[in-house]
mmCIF file of N, CA and C in Angstrom:
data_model
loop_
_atom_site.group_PDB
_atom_site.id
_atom_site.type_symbol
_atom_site.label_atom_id
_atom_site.label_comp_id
_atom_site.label_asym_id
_atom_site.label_seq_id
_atom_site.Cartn_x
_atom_site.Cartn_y
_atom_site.Cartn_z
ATOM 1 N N UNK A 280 17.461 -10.645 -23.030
ATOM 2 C CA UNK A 280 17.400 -12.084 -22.833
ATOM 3 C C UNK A 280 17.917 -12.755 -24.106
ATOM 4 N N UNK A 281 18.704 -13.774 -23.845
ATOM 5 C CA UNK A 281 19.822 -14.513 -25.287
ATOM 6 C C UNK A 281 18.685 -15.641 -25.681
ATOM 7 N N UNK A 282 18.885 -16.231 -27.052
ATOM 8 C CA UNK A 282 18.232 -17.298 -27.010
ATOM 9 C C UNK A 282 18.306 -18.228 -26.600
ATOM 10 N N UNK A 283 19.208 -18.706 -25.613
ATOM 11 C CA UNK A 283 19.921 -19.515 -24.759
ATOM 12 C C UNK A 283 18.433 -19.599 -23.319
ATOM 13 N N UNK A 284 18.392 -18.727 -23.303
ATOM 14 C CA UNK A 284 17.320 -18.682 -21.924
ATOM 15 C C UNK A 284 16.124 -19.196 -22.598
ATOM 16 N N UNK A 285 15.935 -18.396 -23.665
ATOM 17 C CA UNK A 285 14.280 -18.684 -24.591
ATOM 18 C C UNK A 285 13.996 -20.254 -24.462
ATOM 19 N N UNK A 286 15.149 -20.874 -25.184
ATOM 20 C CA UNK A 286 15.318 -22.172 -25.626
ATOM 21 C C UNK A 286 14.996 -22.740 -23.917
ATOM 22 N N UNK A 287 15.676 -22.474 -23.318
ATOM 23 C CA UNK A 287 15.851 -23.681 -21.634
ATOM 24 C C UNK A 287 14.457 -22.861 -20.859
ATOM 25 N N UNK A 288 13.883 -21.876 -21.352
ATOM 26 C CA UNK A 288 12.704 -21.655 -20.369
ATOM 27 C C UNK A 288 11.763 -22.643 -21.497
ATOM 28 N N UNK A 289 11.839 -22.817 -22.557
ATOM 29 C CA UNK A 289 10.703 -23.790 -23.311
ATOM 30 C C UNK A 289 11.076 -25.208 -22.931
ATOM 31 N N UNK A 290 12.379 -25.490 -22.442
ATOM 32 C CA UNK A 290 12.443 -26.948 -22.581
ATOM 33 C C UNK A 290 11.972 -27.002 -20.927
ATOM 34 N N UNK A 291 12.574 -25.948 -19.931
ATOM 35 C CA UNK A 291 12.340 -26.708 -18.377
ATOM 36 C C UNK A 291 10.299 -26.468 -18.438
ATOM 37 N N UNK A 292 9.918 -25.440 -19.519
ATOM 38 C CA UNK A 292 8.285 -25.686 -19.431
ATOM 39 C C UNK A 292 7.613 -26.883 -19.559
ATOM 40 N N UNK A 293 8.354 -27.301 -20.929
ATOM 41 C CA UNK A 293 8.394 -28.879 -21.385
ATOM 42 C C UNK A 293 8.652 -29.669 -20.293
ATOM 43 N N UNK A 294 9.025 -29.866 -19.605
ATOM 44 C CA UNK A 294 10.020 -31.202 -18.898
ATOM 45 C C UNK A 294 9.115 -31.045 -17.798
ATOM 46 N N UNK A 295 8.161 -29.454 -17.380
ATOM 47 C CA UNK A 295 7.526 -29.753 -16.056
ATOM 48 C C UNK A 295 6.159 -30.382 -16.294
ATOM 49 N N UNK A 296 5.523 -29.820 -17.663
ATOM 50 C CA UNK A 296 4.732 -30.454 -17.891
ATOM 51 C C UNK A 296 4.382 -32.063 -18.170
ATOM 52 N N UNK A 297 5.664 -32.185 -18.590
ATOM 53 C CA UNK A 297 5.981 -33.750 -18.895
ATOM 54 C C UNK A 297 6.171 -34.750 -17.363
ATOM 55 N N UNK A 298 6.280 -34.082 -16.718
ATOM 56 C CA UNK A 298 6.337 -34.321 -15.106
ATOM 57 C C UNK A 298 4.569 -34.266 -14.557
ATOM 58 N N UNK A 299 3.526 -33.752 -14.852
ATOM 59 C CA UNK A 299 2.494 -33.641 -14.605
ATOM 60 C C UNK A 299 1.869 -32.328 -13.904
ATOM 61 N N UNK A 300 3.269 -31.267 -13.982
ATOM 62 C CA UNK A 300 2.178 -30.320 -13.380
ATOM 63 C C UNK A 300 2.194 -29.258 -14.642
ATOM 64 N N UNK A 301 0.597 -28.752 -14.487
ATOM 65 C CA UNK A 301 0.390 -27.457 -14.742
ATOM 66 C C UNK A 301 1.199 -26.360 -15.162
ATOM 67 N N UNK A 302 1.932 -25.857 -16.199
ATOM 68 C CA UNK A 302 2.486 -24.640 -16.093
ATOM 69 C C UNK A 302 1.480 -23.356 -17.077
ATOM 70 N N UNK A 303 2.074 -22.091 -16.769
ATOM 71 C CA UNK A 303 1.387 -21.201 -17.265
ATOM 72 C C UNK A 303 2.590 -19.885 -17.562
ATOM 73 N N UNK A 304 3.186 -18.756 -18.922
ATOM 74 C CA UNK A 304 3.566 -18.013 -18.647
ATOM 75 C C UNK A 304 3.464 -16.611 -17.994
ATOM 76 N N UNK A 305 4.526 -16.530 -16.967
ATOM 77 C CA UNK A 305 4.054 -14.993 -16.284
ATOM 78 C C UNK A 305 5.455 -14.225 -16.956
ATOM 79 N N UNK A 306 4.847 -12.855 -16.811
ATOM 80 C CA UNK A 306 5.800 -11.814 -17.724
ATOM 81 C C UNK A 306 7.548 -11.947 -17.050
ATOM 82 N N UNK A 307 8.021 -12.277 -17.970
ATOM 83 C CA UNK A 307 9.736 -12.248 -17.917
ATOM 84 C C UNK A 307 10.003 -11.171 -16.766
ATOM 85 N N UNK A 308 10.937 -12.151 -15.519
ATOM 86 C CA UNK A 308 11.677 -11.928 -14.239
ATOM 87 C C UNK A 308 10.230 -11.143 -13.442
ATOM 88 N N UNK A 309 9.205 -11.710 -13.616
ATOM 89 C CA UNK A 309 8.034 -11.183 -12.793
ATOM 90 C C UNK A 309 7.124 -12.789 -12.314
ATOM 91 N N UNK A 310 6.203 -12.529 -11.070
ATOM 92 C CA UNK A 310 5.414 -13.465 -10.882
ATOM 93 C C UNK A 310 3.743 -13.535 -11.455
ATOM 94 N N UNK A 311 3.944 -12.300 -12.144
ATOM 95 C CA UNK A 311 2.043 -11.976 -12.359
ATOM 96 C C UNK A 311 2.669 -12.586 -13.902
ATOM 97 N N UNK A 312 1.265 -13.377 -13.790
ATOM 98 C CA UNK A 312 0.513 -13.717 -15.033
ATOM 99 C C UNK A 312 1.003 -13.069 -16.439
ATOM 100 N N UNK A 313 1.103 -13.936 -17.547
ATOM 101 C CA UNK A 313 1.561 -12.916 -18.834
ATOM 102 C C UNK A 313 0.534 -12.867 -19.558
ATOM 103 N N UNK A 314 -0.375 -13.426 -19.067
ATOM 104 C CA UNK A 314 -2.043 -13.492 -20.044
ATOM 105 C C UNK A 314 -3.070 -12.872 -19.779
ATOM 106 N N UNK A 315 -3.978 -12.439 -20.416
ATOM 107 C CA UNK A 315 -4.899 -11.018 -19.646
ATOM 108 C C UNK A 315 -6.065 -12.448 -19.214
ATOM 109 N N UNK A 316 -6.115 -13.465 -19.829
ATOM 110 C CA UNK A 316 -7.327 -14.603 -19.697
ATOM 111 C C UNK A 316 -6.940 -14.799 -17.995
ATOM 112 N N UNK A 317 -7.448 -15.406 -17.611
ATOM 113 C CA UNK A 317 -7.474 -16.399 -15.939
ATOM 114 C C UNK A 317 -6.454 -17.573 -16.095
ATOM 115 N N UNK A 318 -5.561 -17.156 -15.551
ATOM 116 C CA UNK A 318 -4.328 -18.105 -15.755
ATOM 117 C C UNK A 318 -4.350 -19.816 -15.454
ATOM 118 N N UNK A 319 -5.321 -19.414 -14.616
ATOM 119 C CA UNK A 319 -5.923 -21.175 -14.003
ATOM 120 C C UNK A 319 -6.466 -21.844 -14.942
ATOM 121 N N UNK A 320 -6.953 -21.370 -15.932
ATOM 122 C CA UNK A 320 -7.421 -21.911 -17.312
ATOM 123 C C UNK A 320 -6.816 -21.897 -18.365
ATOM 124 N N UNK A 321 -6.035 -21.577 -18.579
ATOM 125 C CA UNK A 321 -4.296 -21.752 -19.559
ATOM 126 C C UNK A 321 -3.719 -22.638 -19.135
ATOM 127 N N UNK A 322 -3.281 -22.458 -17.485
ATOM 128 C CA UNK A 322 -2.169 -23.724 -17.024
ATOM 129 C C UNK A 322 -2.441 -24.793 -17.676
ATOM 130 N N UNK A 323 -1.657 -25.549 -18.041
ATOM 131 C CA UNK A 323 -1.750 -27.108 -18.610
ATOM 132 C C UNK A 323 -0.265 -27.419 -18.618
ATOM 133 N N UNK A 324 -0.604 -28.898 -18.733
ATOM 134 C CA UNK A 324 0.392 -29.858 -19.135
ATOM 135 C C UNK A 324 0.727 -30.572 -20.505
ATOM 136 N N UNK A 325 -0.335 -30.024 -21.358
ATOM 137 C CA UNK A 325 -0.500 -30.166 -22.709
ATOM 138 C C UNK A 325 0.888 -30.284 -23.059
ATOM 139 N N UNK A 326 1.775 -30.946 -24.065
ATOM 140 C CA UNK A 326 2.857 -30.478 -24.532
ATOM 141 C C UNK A 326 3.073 -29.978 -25.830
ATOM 142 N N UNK A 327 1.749 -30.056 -26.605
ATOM 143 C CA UNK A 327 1.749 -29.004 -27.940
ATOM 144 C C UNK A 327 1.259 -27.340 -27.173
ATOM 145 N N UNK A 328 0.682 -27.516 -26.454
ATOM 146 C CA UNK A 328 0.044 -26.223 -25.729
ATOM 147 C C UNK A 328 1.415 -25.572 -25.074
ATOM 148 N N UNK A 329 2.229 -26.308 -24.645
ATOM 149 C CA UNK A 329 3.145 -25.456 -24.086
ATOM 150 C C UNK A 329 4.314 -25.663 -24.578
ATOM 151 N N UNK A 330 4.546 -26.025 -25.983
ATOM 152 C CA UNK A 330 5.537 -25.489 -26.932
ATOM 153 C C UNK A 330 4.878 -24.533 -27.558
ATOM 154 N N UNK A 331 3.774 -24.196 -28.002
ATOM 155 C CA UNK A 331 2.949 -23.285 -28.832
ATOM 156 C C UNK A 331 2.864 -21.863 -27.794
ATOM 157 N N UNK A 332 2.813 -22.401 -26.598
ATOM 158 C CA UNK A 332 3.613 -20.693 -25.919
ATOM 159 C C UNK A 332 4.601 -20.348 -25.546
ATOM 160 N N UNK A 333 5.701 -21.295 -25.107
ATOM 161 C CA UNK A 333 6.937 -20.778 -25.359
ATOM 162 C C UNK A 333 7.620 -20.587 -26.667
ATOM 163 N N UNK A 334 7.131 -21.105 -27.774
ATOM 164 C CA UNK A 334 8.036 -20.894 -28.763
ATOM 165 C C UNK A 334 7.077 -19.786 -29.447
ATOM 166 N N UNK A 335 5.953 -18.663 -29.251
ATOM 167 C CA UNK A 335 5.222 -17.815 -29.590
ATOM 168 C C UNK A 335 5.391 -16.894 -28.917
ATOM 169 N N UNK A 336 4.588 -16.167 -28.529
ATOM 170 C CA UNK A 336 4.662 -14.856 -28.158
ATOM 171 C C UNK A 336 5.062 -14.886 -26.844
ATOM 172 N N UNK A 337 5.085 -15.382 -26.106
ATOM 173 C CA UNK A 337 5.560 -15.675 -24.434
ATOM 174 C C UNK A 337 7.281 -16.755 -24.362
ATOM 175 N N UNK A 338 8.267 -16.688 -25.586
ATOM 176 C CA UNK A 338 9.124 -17.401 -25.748
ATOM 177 C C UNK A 338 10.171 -16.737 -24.602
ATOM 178 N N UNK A 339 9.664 -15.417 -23.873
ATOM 179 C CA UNK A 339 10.779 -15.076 -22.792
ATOM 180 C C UNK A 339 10.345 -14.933 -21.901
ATOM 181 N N UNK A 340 9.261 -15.918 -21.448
ATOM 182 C CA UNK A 340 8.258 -15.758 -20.087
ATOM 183 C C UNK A 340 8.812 -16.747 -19.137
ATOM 184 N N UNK A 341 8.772 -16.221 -17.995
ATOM 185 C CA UNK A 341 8.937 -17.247 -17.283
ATOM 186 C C UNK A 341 8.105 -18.064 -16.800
ATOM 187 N N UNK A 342 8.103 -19.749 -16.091
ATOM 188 C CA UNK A 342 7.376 -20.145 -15.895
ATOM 189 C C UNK A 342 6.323 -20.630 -14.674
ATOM 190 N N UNK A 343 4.943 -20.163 -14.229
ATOM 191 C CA UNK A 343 4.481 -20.346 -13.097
ATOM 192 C C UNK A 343 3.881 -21.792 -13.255
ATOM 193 N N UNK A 344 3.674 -22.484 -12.251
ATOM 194 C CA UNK A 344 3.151 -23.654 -12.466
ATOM 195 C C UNK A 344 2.018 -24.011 -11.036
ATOM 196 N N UNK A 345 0.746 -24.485 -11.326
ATOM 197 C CA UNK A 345 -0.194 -24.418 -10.744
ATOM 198 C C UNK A 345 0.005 -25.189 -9.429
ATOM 199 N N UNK A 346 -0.246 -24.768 -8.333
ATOM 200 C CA UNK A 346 -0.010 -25.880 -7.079
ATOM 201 C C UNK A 346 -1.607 -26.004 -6.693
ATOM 202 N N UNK A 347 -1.462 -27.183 -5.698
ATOM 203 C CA UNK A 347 -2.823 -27.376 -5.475
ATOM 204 C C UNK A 347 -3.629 -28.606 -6.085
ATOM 205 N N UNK A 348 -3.077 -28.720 -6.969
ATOM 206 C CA UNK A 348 -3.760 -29.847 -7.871
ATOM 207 C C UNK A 348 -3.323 -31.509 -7.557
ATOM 208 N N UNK A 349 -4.302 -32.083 -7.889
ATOM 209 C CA UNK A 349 -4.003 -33.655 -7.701
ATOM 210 C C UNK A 349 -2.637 -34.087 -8.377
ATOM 211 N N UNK A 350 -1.540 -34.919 -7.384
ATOM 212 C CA UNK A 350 -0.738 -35.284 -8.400
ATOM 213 C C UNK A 350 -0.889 -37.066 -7.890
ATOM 214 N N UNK A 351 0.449 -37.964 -8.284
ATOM 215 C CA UNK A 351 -0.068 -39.356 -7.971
ATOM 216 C C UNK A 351 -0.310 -39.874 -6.217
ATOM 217 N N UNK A 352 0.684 -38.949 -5.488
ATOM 218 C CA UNK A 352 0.298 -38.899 -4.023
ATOM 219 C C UNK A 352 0.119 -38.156 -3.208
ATOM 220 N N UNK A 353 -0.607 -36.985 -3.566
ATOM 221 C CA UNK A 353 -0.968 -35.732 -3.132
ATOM 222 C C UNK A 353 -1.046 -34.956 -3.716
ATOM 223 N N UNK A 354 -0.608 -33.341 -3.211
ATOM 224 C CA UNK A 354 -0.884 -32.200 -3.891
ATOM 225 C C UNK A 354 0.054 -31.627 -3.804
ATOM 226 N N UNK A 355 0.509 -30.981 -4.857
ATOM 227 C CA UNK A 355 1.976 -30.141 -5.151
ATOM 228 C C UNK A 355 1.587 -28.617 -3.706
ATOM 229 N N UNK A 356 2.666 -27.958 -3.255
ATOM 230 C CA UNK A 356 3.193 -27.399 -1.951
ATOM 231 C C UNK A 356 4.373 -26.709 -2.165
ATOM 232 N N UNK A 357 4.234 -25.478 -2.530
ATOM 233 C CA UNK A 357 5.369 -24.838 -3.101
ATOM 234 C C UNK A 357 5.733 -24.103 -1.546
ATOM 235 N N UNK A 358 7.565 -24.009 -1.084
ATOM 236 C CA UNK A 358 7.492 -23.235 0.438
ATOM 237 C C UNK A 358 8.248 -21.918 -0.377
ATOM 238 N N UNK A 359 7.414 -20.840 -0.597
ATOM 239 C CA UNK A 359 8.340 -19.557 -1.215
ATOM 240 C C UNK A 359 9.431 -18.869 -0.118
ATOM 241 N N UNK A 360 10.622 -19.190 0.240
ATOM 242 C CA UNK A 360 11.784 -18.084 0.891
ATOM 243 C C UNK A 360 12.013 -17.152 0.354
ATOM 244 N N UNK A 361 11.637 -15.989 0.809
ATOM 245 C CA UNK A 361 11.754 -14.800 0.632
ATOM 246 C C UNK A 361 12.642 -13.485 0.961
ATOM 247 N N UNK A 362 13.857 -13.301 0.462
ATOM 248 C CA UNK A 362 14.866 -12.559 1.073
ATOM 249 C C UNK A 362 14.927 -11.332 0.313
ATOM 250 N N UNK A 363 14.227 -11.021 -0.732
ATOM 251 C CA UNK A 363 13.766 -9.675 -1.369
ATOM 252 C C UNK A 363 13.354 -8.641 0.009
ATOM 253 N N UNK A 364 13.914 -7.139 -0.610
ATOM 254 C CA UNK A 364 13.734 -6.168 0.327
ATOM 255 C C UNK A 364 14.349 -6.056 1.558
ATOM 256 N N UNK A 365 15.280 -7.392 2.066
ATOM 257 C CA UNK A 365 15.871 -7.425 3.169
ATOM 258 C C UNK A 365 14.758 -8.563 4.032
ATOM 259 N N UNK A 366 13.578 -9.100 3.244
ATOM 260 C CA UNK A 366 12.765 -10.149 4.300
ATOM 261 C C UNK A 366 13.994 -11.040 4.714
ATOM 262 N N UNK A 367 13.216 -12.026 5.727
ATOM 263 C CA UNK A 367 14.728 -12.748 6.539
ATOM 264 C C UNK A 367 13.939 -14.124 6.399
ATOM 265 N N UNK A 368 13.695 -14.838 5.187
ATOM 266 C CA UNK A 368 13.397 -15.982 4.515
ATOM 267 C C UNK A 368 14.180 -17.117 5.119
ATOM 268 N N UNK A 369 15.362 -17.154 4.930
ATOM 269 C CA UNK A 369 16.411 -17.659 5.088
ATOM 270 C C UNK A 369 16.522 -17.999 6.490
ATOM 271 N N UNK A 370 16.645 -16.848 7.156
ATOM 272 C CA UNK A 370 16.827 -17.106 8.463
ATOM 273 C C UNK A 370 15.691 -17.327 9.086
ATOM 274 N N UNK A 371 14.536 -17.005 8.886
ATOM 275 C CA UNK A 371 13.044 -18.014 9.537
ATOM 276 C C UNK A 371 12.934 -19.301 9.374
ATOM 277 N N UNK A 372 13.533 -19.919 8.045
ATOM 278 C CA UNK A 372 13.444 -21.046 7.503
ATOM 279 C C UNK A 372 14.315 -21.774 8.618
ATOM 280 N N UNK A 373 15.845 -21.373 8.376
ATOM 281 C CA UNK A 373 16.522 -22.276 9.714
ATOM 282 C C UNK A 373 16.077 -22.138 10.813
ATOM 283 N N UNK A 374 15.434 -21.358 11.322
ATOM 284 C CA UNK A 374 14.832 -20.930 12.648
ATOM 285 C C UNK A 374 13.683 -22.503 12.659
ATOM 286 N N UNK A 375 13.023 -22.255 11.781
ATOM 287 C CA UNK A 375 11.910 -23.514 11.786
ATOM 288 C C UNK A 375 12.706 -24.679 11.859
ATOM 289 N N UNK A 376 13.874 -25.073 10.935
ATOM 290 C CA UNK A 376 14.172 -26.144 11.211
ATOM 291 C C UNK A 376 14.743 -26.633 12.596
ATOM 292 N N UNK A 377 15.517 -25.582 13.459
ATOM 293 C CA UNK A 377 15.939 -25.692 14.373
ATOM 294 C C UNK A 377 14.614 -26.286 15.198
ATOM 295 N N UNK A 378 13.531 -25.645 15.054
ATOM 296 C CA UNK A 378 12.444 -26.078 16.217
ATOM 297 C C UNK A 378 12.155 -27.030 15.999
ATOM 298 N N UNK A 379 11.887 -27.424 14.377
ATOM 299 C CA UNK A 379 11.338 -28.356 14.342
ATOM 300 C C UNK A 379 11.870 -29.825 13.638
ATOM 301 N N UNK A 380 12.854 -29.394 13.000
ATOM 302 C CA UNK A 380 13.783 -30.195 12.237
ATOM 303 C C UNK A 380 13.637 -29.987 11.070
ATOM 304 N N UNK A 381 14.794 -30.688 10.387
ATOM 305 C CA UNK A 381 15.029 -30.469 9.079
ATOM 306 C C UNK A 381 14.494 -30.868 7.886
ATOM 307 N N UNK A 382 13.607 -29.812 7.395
ATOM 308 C CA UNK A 382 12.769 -30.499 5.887
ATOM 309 C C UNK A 382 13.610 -31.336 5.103
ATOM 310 N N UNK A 383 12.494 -32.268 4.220
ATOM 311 C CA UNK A 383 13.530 -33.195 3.580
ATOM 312 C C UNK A 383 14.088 -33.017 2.404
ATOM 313 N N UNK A 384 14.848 -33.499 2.119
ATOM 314 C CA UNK A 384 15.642 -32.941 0.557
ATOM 315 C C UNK A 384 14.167 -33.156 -0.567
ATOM 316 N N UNK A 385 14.507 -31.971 -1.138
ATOM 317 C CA UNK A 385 13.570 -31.870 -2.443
ATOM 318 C C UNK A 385 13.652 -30.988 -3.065
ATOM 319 N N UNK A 386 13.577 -30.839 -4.571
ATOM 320 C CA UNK A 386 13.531 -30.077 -5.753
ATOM 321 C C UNK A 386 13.548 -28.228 -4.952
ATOM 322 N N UNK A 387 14.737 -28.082 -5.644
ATOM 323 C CA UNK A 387 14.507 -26.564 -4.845
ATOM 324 C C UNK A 387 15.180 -25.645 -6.106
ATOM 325 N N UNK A 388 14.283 -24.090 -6.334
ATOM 326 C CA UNK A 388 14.518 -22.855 -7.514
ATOM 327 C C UNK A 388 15.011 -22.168 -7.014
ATOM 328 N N UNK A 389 16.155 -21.502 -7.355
ATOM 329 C CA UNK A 389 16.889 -20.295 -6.657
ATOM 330 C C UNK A 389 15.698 -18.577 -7.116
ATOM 331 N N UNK A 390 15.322 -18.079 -6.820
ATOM 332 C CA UNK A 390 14.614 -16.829 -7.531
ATOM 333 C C UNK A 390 15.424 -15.885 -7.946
ATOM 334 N N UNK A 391 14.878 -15.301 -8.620
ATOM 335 C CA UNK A 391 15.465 -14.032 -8.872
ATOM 336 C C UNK A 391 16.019 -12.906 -8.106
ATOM 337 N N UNK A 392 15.620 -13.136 -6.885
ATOM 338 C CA UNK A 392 15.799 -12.053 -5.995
ATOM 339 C C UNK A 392 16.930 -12.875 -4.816
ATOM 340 N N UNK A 393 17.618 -14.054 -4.637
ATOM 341 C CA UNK A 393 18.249 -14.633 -4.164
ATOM 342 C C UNK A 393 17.090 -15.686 -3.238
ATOM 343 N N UNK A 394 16.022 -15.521 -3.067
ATOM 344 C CA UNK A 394 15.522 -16.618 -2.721
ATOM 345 C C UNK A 394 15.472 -17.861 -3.334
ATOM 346 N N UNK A 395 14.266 -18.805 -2.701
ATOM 347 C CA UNK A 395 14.218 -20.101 -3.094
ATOM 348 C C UNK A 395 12.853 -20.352 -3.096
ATOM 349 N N UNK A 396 12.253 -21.391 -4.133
ATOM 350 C CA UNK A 396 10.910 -21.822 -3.840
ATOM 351 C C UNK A 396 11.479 -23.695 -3.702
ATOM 352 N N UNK A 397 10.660 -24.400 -2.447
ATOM 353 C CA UNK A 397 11.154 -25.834 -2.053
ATOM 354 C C UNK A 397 9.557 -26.287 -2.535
ATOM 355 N N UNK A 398 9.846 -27.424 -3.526
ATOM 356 C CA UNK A 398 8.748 -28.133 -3.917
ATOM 357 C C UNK A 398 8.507 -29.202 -3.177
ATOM 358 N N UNK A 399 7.388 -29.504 -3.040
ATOM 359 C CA UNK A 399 7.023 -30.843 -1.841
ATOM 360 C C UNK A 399 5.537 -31.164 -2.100
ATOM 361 N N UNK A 400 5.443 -32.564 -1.779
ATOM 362 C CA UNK A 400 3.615 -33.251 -2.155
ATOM 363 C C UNK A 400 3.279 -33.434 -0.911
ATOM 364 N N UNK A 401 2.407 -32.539 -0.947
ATOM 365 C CA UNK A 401 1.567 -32.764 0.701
ATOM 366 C C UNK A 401 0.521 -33.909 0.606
ATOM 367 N N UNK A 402 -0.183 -34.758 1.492
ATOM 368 C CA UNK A 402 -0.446 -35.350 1.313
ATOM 369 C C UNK A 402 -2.294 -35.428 1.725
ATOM 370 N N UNK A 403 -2.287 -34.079 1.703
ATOM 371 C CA UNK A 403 -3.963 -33.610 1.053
ATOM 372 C C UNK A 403 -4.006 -31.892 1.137
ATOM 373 N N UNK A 404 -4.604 -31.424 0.360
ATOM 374 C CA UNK A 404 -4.731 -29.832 -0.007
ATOM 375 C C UNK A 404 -4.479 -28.797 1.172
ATOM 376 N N UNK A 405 -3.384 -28.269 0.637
ATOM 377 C CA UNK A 405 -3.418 -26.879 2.237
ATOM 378 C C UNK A 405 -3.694 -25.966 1.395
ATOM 379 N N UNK A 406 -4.201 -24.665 2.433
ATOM 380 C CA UNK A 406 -4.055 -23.437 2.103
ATOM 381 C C UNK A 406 -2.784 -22.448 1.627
ATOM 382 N N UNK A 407 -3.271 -21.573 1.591
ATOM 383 C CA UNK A 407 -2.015 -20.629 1.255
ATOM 384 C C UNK A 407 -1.595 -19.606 2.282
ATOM 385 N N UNK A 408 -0.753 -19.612 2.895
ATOM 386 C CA UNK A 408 -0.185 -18.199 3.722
ATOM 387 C C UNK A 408 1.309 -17.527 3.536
ATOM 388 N N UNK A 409 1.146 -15.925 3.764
ATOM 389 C CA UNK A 409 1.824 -15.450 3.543
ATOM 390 C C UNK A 409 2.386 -15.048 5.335
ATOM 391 N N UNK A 410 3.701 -15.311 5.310
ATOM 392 C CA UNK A 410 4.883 -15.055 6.488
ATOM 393 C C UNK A 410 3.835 -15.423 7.494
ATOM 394 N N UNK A 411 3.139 -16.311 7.740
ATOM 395 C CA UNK A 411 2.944 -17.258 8.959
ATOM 396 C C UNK A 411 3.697 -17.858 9.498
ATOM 397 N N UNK A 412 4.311 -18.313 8.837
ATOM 398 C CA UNK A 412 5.622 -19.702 9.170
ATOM 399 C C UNK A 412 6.469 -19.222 9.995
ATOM 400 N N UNK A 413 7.000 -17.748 9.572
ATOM 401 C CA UNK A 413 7.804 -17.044 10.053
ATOM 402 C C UNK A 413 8.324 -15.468 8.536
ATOM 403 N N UNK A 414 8.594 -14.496 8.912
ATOM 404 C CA UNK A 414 8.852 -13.511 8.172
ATOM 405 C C UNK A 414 9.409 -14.086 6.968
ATOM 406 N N UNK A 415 8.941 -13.684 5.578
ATOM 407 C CA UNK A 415 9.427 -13.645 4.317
ATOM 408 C C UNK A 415 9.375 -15.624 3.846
ATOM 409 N N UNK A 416 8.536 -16.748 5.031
ATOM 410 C CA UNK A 416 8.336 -17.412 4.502
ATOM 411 C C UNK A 416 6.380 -17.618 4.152
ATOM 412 N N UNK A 417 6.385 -18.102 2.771
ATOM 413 C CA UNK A 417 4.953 -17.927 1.992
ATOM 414 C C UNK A 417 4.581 -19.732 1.407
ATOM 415 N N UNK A 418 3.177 -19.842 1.588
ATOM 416 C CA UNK A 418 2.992 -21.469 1.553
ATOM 417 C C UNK A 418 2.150 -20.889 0.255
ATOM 418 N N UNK A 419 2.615 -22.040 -0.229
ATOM 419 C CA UNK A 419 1.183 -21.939 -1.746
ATOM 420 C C UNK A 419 1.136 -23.163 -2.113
ATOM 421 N N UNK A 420 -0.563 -23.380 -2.029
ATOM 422 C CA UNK A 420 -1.110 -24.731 -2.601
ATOM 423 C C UNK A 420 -2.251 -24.313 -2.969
ATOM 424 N N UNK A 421 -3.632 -24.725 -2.585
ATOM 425 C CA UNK A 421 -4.284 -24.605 -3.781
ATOM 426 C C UNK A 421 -4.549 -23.184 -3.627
ATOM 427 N N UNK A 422 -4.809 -22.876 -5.279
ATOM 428 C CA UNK A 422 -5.358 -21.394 -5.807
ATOM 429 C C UNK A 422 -3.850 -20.572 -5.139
ATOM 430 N N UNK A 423 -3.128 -21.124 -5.070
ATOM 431 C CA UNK A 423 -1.674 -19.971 -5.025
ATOM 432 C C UNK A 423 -0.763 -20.496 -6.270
#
């Protein structure tokens, strides 16, 4: 990893926190946690707290950020697409839209694995499920 990444994973940590949500580092190109503590109690939006871990020992972590939580009109709603292993993310996703129509434009992460996570404020707390929606798609809100 160049310091080029170090630098833009501390600033997009910065910029989410500065946005109001929660972030926390999980171990570089992984989703688990980089902290042996309870990650739900690290997450913050602090912005000395989360220059003091990206620019420390977690400066090549990537960043998870807490869903679930109060924001100014709801609750953050992460939709994980999942096309790792051959899941069919992608194609469940259009499948849904076809039935049901087309989600609305919003903040969307390409993953590491060619998926996508679509950010969205629900407008009171859901649960979390994995490929309910349809194969290789995963809902996370609170405690996901």
């Amino acid at each position: 990893m160049d310091n080029t990444t170090i630098v833009d994973n501390q600033r997009t940590a910065l910029g989410l926190a500065e946005l109001g949500f929660d972030v926390f580092p999980l171990l570089p190109n992984q989703k688990t946690p980089a902290l042996d503590r309870n990650w739900k109690d690290v997450a913050t939006r602090d912005a000395g707290k989360v220059m003091k871990l990206w620019g420390g020992s977690y400066r090549a972590c990537n960043i998870g950020i807490r869903t679930g939580l109060p924001l100014q009109n709801g609750v953050l709603v992460v939709i994980d697409i999942d096309i790792k292993d051959g899941k069919p993310g992608l194609q469940s996703i259009a499948e849904l839209e076809d039935q049901l129509g087309t989600l609305p434009p919003t903040t969307t992460f390409s993953t590491a694995s060619g998926g996508e996570h679509r950010y969205f404020v629900a407008p009171w707390p859901l649960g979390n499920s994995n490929s309910k929606l349809g194969p290789g798609v995963d809902v996370k809100c609170v405690g996901g």
